[in-house]
Short mmCIF file of C-alpha atoms in Angstrom, two decimals:
data_model
loop_
_atom_site.label_atom_id
_atom_site.label_comp_id
_atom_site.label_asym_id
_atom_site.label_seq_id
_atom_site.Cartn_x
_atom_site.Cartn_y
_atom_site.Cartn_z
CA MET A 1 -88.37 40.34 -86.55
CA LYS A 2 -85.52 38.34 -88.02
CA GLN A 3 -85.32 38.60 -91.77
CA HIS A 4 -84.96 35.53 -93.95
CA PRO A 5 -83.71 36.70 -97.29
CA HIS A 6 -84.28 34.04 -99.92
CA THR A 7 -80.69 34.05 -101.01
CA PRO A 8 -78.27 31.35 -100.04
CA ASP A 9 -75.58 32.20 -97.54
CA PRO A 10 -72.11 32.44 -99.03
CA PHE A 11 -69.44 29.78 -98.80
CA THR A 12 -65.73 29.85 -99.54
CA LEU A 13 -64.08 27.46 -101.93
CA GLY A 14 -60.50 27.70 -103.11
CA GLY A 15 -60.17 31.10 -101.44
CA LYS A 16 -63.13 32.56 -103.34
CA VAL A 17 -66.58 33.39 -102.01
CA PHE A 18 -69.68 32.04 -103.80
CA THR A 19 -73.35 32.61 -103.09
CA SER A 20 -74.74 29.93 -105.42
CA ARG A 21 -74.47 26.40 -104.10
CA LEU A 22 -75.37 24.90 -107.47
CA MET A 23 -72.53 24.13 -109.85
CA THR A 24 -73.44 23.21 -113.41
CA GLY A 25 -71.74 21.17 -116.11
CA THR A 26 -71.73 22.10 -119.79
CA GLY A 27 -71.97 18.61 -121.31
CA LYS A 28 -74.87 17.16 -123.34
CA PHE A 29 -76.62 20.45 -124.13
CA THR A 30 -78.15 20.49 -127.59
CA ASP A 31 -76.82 23.98 -128.36
CA PHE A 32 -74.99 26.89 -126.80
CA GLY A 33 -78.11 29.05 -126.68
CA VAL A 34 -79.96 26.59 -124.44
CA MET A 35 -76.80 26.05 -122.37
CA ARG A 36 -76.33 29.78 -121.82
CA GLU A 37 -79.94 30.26 -120.78
CA ALA A 38 -79.85 27.22 -118.51
CA LEU A 39 -76.67 28.42 -116.82
CA ALA A 40 -78.23 31.83 -116.28
CA ALA A 41 -81.39 30.23 -114.84
CA SER A 42 -79.27 28.03 -112.56
CA GLY A 43 -77.53 31.03 -111.03
CA SER A 44 -74.39 28.89 -111.02
CA GLN A 45 -71.10 30.63 -110.43
CA ILE A 46 -68.92 27.56 -110.96
CA VAL A 47 -69.15 25.83 -114.33
CA THR A 48 -67.39 22.66 -115.42
CA VAL A 49 -65.87 21.90 -118.82
CA ALA A 50 -63.95 18.99 -120.33
CA ILE A 51 -60.66 18.74 -122.22
CA ARG A 52 -60.52 16.73 -125.43
CA ARG A 53 -58.16 16.17 -128.34
CA VAL A 54 -58.64 18.45 -131.32
CA GLU A 55 -59.96 16.51 -134.32
CA LEU A 56 -57.04 16.98 -136.68
CA ARG A 57 -58.89 15.91 -139.82
CA ALA A 58 -61.48 18.63 -139.32
CA PRO A 59 -59.96 21.21 -137.06
CA GLY A 60 -62.24 23.87 -135.76
CA HIS A 61 -63.33 24.83 -132.35
CA ASP A 62 -66.21 24.08 -130.14
CA GLY A 63 -66.59 27.73 -129.16
CA LEU A 64 -67.56 26.97 -125.59
CA LEU A 65 -65.07 29.42 -124.17
CA ASP A 66 -66.66 32.18 -126.26
CA ALA A 67 -70.20 31.22 -125.31
CA LEU A 68 -69.97 32.17 -121.64
CA ASP A 69 -68.82 35.16 -119.61
CA TRP A 70 -65.80 33.76 -117.80
CA ASP A 71 -65.25 37.01 -115.92
CA ALA A 72 -68.45 36.25 -114.04
CA LEU A 73 -68.00 32.48 -113.77
CA GLN A 74 -65.38 30.27 -112.17
CA LEU A 75 -64.24 27.82 -114.81
CA LEU A 76 -63.73 24.32 -113.49
CA PRO A 77 -62.04 22.03 -116.04
CA ASN A 78 -62.34 18.31 -115.34
CA THR A 79 -60.18 15.29 -116.05
CA ALA A 80 -63.15 13.22 -117.24
CA GLY A 81 -62.06 10.29 -119.35
CA CYS A 82 -58.81 9.78 -117.45
CA ARG A 83 -58.34 6.19 -116.29
CA THR A 84 -55.14 6.61 -114.27
CA ALA A 85 -53.52 9.19 -112.02
CA ASP A 86 -50.88 9.85 -114.67
CA GLU A 87 -53.48 10.56 -117.35
CA ALA A 88 -55.26 12.92 -114.96
CA LEU A 89 -52.01 14.77 -114.18
CA ARG A 90 -51.37 15.26 -117.88
CA VAL A 91 -54.90 16.47 -118.60
CA ALA A 92 -54.86 18.79 -115.57
CA ARG A 93 -51.68 20.44 -116.79
CA LEU A 94 -53.09 20.76 -120.31
CA ALA A 95 -56.31 22.20 -118.86
CA ARG A 96 -54.34 24.79 -116.92
CA VAL A 97 -52.53 26.09 -119.98
CA ALA A 98 -55.65 25.83 -122.15
CA THR A 99 -57.76 27.92 -119.78
CA GLY A 100 -55.35 29.87 -117.62
CA VAL A 101 -57.26 28.50 -114.62
CA ASN A 102 -55.61 26.34 -111.98
CA TRP A 103 -58.83 24.77 -110.69
CA ILE A 104 -59.32 21.12 -111.56
CA LYS A 105 -62.16 18.69 -110.96
CA LEU A 106 -60.10 15.54 -110.55
CA GLU A 107 -61.62 12.37 -111.98
CA VAL A 108 -59.67 9.12 -112.11
CA ILE A 109 -62.14 6.55 -113.42
CA PRO A 110 -60.92 3.20 -114.69
CA ASP A 111 -64.38 1.66 -114.89
CA ALA A 112 -66.61 2.63 -117.81
CA ARG A 113 -69.74 0.77 -116.74
CA TYR A 114 -70.42 2.48 -113.43
CA LEU A 115 -67.89 5.29 -113.81
CA LEU A 116 -66.76 4.72 -110.26
CA PRO A 117 -63.61 6.56 -109.18
CA ASP A 118 -60.32 4.87 -108.31
CA PRO A 119 -59.66 5.96 -104.72
CA VAL A 120 -55.94 5.16 -104.76
CA GLY A 121 -55.24 6.88 -108.07
CA THR A 122 -57.40 9.84 -107.08
CA LEU A 123 -55.46 10.38 -103.85
CA ARG A 124 -52.11 10.02 -105.60
CA ALA A 125 -53.10 12.51 -108.32
CA ALA A 126 -54.60 14.91 -105.75
CA GLU A 127 -51.33 14.99 -103.81
CA ALA A 128 -49.32 15.72 -106.94
CA LEU A 129 -51.72 18.38 -108.23
CA ALA A 130 -52.04 20.18 -104.89
CA ALA A 131 -48.24 20.24 -104.63
CA ASP A 132 -48.18 21.70 -108.16
CA GLY A 133 -50.39 24.62 -107.11
CA PHE A 134 -53.75 23.40 -108.37
CA THR A 135 -57.02 24.03 -106.58
CA VAL A 136 -58.10 20.40 -106.52
CA LEU A 137 -61.70 19.20 -106.29
CA PRO A 138 -61.64 15.39 -106.36
CA TYR A 139 -64.59 13.24 -107.40
CA MET A 140 -64.87 10.22 -105.11
CA GLN A 141 -67.07 7.61 -103.52
CA ALA A 142 -68.78 8.70 -100.32
CA ASP A 143 -65.95 7.40 -98.10
CA ALA A 144 -65.09 9.35 -94.95
CA VAL A 145 -61.59 7.92 -94.58
CA LEU A 146 -60.69 8.86 -98.14
CA ALA A 147 -62.32 12.28 -97.74
CA ARG A 148 -60.06 13.06 -94.76
CA ALA A 149 -57.01 11.84 -96.70
CA LEU A 150 -57.94 14.10 -99.63
CA GLU A 151 -58.30 17.04 -97.25
CA ASP A 152 -54.87 16.26 -95.82
CA ALA A 153 -53.51 16.16 -99.37
CA GLY A 154 -54.57 19.81 -99.74
CA CYS A 155 -57.78 19.48 -101.74
CA ALA A 156 -59.98 22.58 -101.75
CA ALA A 157 -63.18 20.53 -101.61
CA VAL A 158 -64.27 16.92 -101.75
CA MET A 159 -66.90 15.73 -104.20
CA PRO A 160 -68.67 12.53 -103.16
CA LEU A 161 -71.00 11.00 -105.71
CA ALA A 162 -74.72 10.59 -105.07
CA SER A 163 -75.10 7.73 -107.57
CA PRO A 164 -73.34 6.85 -110.86
CA ILE A 165 -72.63 9.74 -113.25
CA GLY A 166 -75.56 10.56 -115.50
CA SER A 167 -77.81 7.95 -113.85
CA GLY A 168 -80.29 10.41 -112.31
CA ARG A 169 -80.84 7.96 -109.46
CA GLY A 170 -80.44 10.48 -106.67
CA LEU A 171 -78.70 10.12 -103.34
CA ARG A 172 -78.41 6.36 -102.84
CA SER A 173 -76.28 6.29 -99.71
CA PRO A 174 -77.20 9.20 -97.44
CA GLU A 175 -75.72 7.39 -94.43
CA LEU A 176 -72.33 7.29 -96.11
CA LEU A 177 -72.62 10.93 -97.14
CA ARG A 178 -73.31 11.77 -93.51
CA THR A 179 -69.98 10.21 -92.52
CA VAL A 180 -68.19 12.32 -95.13
CA LEU A 181 -69.91 15.47 -93.88
CA ASP A 182 -69.16 14.70 -90.24
CA GLY A 183 -65.97 16.55 -89.39
CA ALA A 184 -65.27 17.82 -92.90
CA ARG A 185 -62.81 20.71 -92.98
CA VAL A 186 -63.38 21.66 -96.63
CA PRO A 187 -66.61 22.18 -98.58
CA ILE A 188 -68.37 18.96 -99.56
CA VAL A 189 -69.91 19.09 -103.03
CA VAL A 190 -72.23 16.24 -103.93
CA ASP A 191 -71.50 15.39 -107.54
CA ALA A 192 -73.05 12.93 -109.96
CA GLY A 193 -76.35 11.12 -110.07
CA LEU A 194 -78.73 13.83 -108.93
CA GLY A 195 -81.89 13.60 -111.04
CA VAL A 196 -84.39 16.09 -109.66
CA PRO A 197 -84.27 19.18 -107.45
CA SER A 198 -85.47 17.21 -104.42
CA ASP A 199 -82.25 15.14 -104.71
CA ALA A 200 -80.25 18.37 -104.53
CA ALA A 201 -82.39 19.59 -101.64
CA GLN A 202 -81.77 16.32 -99.80
CA ALA A 203 -78.00 16.68 -100.18
CA LEU A 204 -78.09 20.24 -98.86
CA GLU A 205 -80.48 19.30 -96.04
CA LEU A 206 -77.93 16.73 -94.89
CA GLY A 207 -75.28 19.45 -94.77
CA ALA A 208 -73.54 19.29 -98.13
CA ASP A 209 -72.15 22.71 -99.03
CA ALA A 210 -73.07 22.50 -102.72
CA VAL A 211 -74.01 20.13 -105.54
CA LEU A 212 -72.86 19.74 -109.12
CA VAL A 213 -75.48 18.90 -111.75
CA ASN A 214 -75.19 18.37 -115.48
CA THR A 215 -77.26 15.61 -117.07
CA ALA A 216 -80.40 16.27 -115.01
CA ILE A 217 -80.51 19.78 -116.45
CA ALA A 218 -79.18 19.12 -119.97
CA GLU A 219 -81.48 16.12 -120.54
CA ALA A 220 -84.61 17.66 -119.04
CA ARG A 221 -87.43 18.35 -121.49
CA ASP A 222 -86.96 22.01 -120.60
CA PRO A 223 -83.33 22.48 -119.50
CA VAL A 224 -83.84 26.15 -118.62
CA GLY A 225 -86.85 25.38 -116.44
CA MET A 226 -85.02 22.52 -114.76
CA ALA A 227 -81.96 24.69 -114.09
CA HIS A 228 -84.25 27.15 -112.33
CA ALA A 229 -85.89 24.32 -110.38
CA PHE A 230 -82.49 23.03 -109.24
CA ALA A 231 -81.55 26.52 -108.07
CA LEU A 232 -84.69 26.53 -105.92
CA GLY A 233 -84.05 22.99 -104.66
CA VAL A 234 -80.57 23.93 -103.53
CA GLN A 235 -81.84 27.05 -101.77
CA ALA A 236 -84.61 25.10 -100.03
CA GLY A 237 -82.19 22.41 -98.89
CA ARG A 238 -79.68 24.90 -97.55
CA ALA A 239 -82.36 26.91 -95.75
CA ALA A 240 -83.68 23.69 -94.19
CA PHE A 241 -80.19 22.66 -93.06
CA LEU A 242 -79.68 26.03 -91.39
CA ALA A 243 -83.12 25.83 -89.78
CA GLY A 244 -82.42 22.36 -88.37
CA ARG A 245 -84.71 19.43 -89.02
CA MET A 246 -87.05 17.91 -86.44
CA PRO A 247 -86.07 14.60 -84.90
CA GLU A 248 -87.42 11.50 -86.58
CA ARG A 249 -89.66 9.32 -84.44
CA ALA A 250 -90.72 5.71 -84.72
CA HIS A 251 -94.35 6.54 -83.90
CA ALA A 252 -96.82 9.35 -84.43
CA SER A 253 -96.80 12.41 -82.21
CA PRO A 254 -100.01 14.48 -82.27
CA SER A 255 -99.69 18.04 -83.47
CA SER A 256 -102.86 19.12 -81.65
CA PRO A 257 -103.31 19.20 -77.87
CA THR A 258 -104.25 15.82 -76.42
CA GLY A 259 -106.38 17.36 -73.63
CA GLY A 260 -109.93 18.66 -73.98
CA VAL A 261 -110.86 16.47 -76.89
CA VAL A 262 -114.61 16.37 -77.60
CA ARG A 263 -115.92 12.89 -76.90
CA LEU A 264 -119.20 11.11 -77.44
CA PRO A 265 -120.01 8.46 -74.91
CA ASP A 266 -119.00 5.25 -76.62
CA PRO A 267 -118.36 2.21 -74.46
CA GLU A 268 -116.57 0.50 -77.36
CA VAL A 269 -113.72 3.06 -77.36
CA PRO A 270 -111.39 3.21 -74.34
CA VAL A 271 -110.92 6.68 -72.82
CA MET B 1 -32.56 0.07 -143.42
CA THR B 2 -33.67 2.81 -141.01
CA ARG B 3 -37.31 3.33 -140.27
CA PRO B 4 -38.72 6.77 -141.00
CA ALA B 5 -38.77 9.08 -137.98
CA THR B 6 -42.24 9.62 -136.58
CA LEU B 7 -44.08 11.65 -133.97
CA THR B 8 -47.25 10.63 -132.20
CA VAL B 9 -49.84 13.39 -132.55
CA ASN B 10 -53.13 12.89 -130.71
CA GLY B 11 -52.54 9.17 -130.64
CA GLU B 12 -51.62 8.75 -134.30
CA ALA B 13 -48.21 8.30 -135.88
CA ARG B 14 -47.08 11.07 -138.19
CA PRO B 15 -43.88 11.36 -140.21
CA LEU B 16 -41.37 13.81 -138.79
CA THR B 17 -39.80 16.33 -141.16
CA PRO B 18 -36.28 17.13 -139.94
CA GLY B 19 -36.20 20.46 -138.09
CA LEU B 20 -39.96 20.62 -137.58
CA THR B 21 -40.89 22.89 -134.66
CA LEU B 22 -43.98 22.71 -132.49
CA HIS B 23 -45.07 26.08 -133.82
CA ALA B 24 -44.73 24.83 -137.41
CA LEU B 25 -46.58 21.60 -136.62
CA LEU B 26 -49.66 23.53 -135.47
CA ARG B 27 -49.51 25.62 -138.63
CA ASP B 28 -49.14 22.50 -140.81
CA LEU B 29 -52.13 20.92 -139.07
CA ASN B 30 -54.20 24.07 -139.63
CA VAL B 31 -55.03 24.31 -135.94
CA ASP B 32 -55.94 27.74 -134.55
CA PRO B 33 -53.27 28.03 -131.85
CA ALA B 34 -55.33 30.42 -129.75
CA ARG B 35 -57.90 27.68 -129.13
CA VAL B 36 -55.71 24.87 -127.92
CA ALA B 37 -53.19 23.64 -125.40
CA VAL B 38 -50.30 21.48 -126.50
CA GLY B 39 -48.36 18.82 -124.66
CA VAL B 40 -44.97 17.60 -125.82
CA ASN B 41 -44.07 14.59 -123.68
CA ASP B 42 -44.10 15.99 -120.12
CA ASP B 43 -44.19 19.67 -121.10
CA VAL B 44 -47.33 21.72 -121.77
CA TYR B 45 -47.77 24.97 -123.65
CA PRO B 46 -50.64 27.33 -124.38
CA GLY B 47 -51.17 26.94 -128.13
CA ALA B 48 -50.86 30.68 -128.68
CA ARG B 49 -47.39 30.54 -127.17
CA ALA B 50 -46.25 27.33 -128.82
CA PRO B 51 -42.46 27.56 -128.90
CA HIS B 52 -40.16 27.04 -131.83
CA ARG B 53 -39.09 23.87 -130.07
CA THR B 54 -37.59 21.39 -132.46
CA LEU B 55 -39.48 18.13 -132.33
CA GLU B 56 -37.69 14.83 -132.12
CA ALA B 57 -38.49 11.32 -133.28
CA GLY B 58 -40.68 9.59 -130.74
CA ASP B 59 -42.11 12.77 -129.23
CA VAL B 60 -45.66 12.33 -127.99
CA ILE B 61 -47.79 15.38 -128.75
CA GLU B 62 -51.29 16.15 -127.54
CA ILE B 63 -53.30 19.01 -128.95
CA VAL B 64 -56.43 19.62 -126.87
CA ARG B 65 -59.25 22.11 -126.47
CA VAL B 66 -62.01 22.89 -124.03
CA ILE B 67 -65.44 21.40 -124.76
CA GLY B 68 -68.66 20.89 -122.86
CA GLY B 69 -68.48 18.46 -119.96
CA GLY B 70 -69.62 17.82 -116.44
#
């Protein structure tokens, strides 16, 4: 009998093999202890961080780099806060020397209200960063044409949003995500807006290779419990994708045989 | 009258002492160099290997660190 181990199948991103399809951010946690436990419960192997100016009036350090075992985790610095391609290029280069890691989650976001990415600036920055040797993971709208252009630019993955960052509104445009997934040549990581594990499961069921979650875990009443739940959601979604969903139908289709049904004589009901 | 020479450090103007190096600037600011990355205009350096590069009036310097984010 075929075995179904309850571990996700591996995928390759940026030349490295990962078994966890849940990536986790480190923002908004109340303390490092909770963050560490939540990351452990998530099983995440790729963890995002941000780059910010040192407060010169009260220098000190956040200590994040000390709080986690970076030999076991792939560090993924982001360019969050960058409004233009040029700002993102500068932050990416600072991130590389700050961390010694050449992976970058590229965010070019001019709009603070919806935090929607600038497609033109993102593509321009992705081209420059890929040419500069970065492993580029761009955050973008679920747009298939842009996704293909980002692949052509040399991006290691493409990260379409589910709904606005931190909104917890789930996957609002599955049809558009489907167009991004169709024909993708790099891993597709659904990023931003996932609120509950079923959102993550839905993304994986549709064929996304992974998801990235931060606020839904950090702002849960029990972040450690929610991190665990997301790990299960991702595994369920991936297993369902591999198993292949049934076709949807407009009308009901009986599960039980239609022949041999026990009938009482009732002239009111047609046979 | 000449205006005093200044640098921009993390978005704020700061008077430039003649001969100031990047290495010395980090020390003057009391920043632990091992924890930061530094940009001088278009160049970037790991803080721990900040060079004795002499800074010039108008240089734009960023001193950054890693923090939690998504």
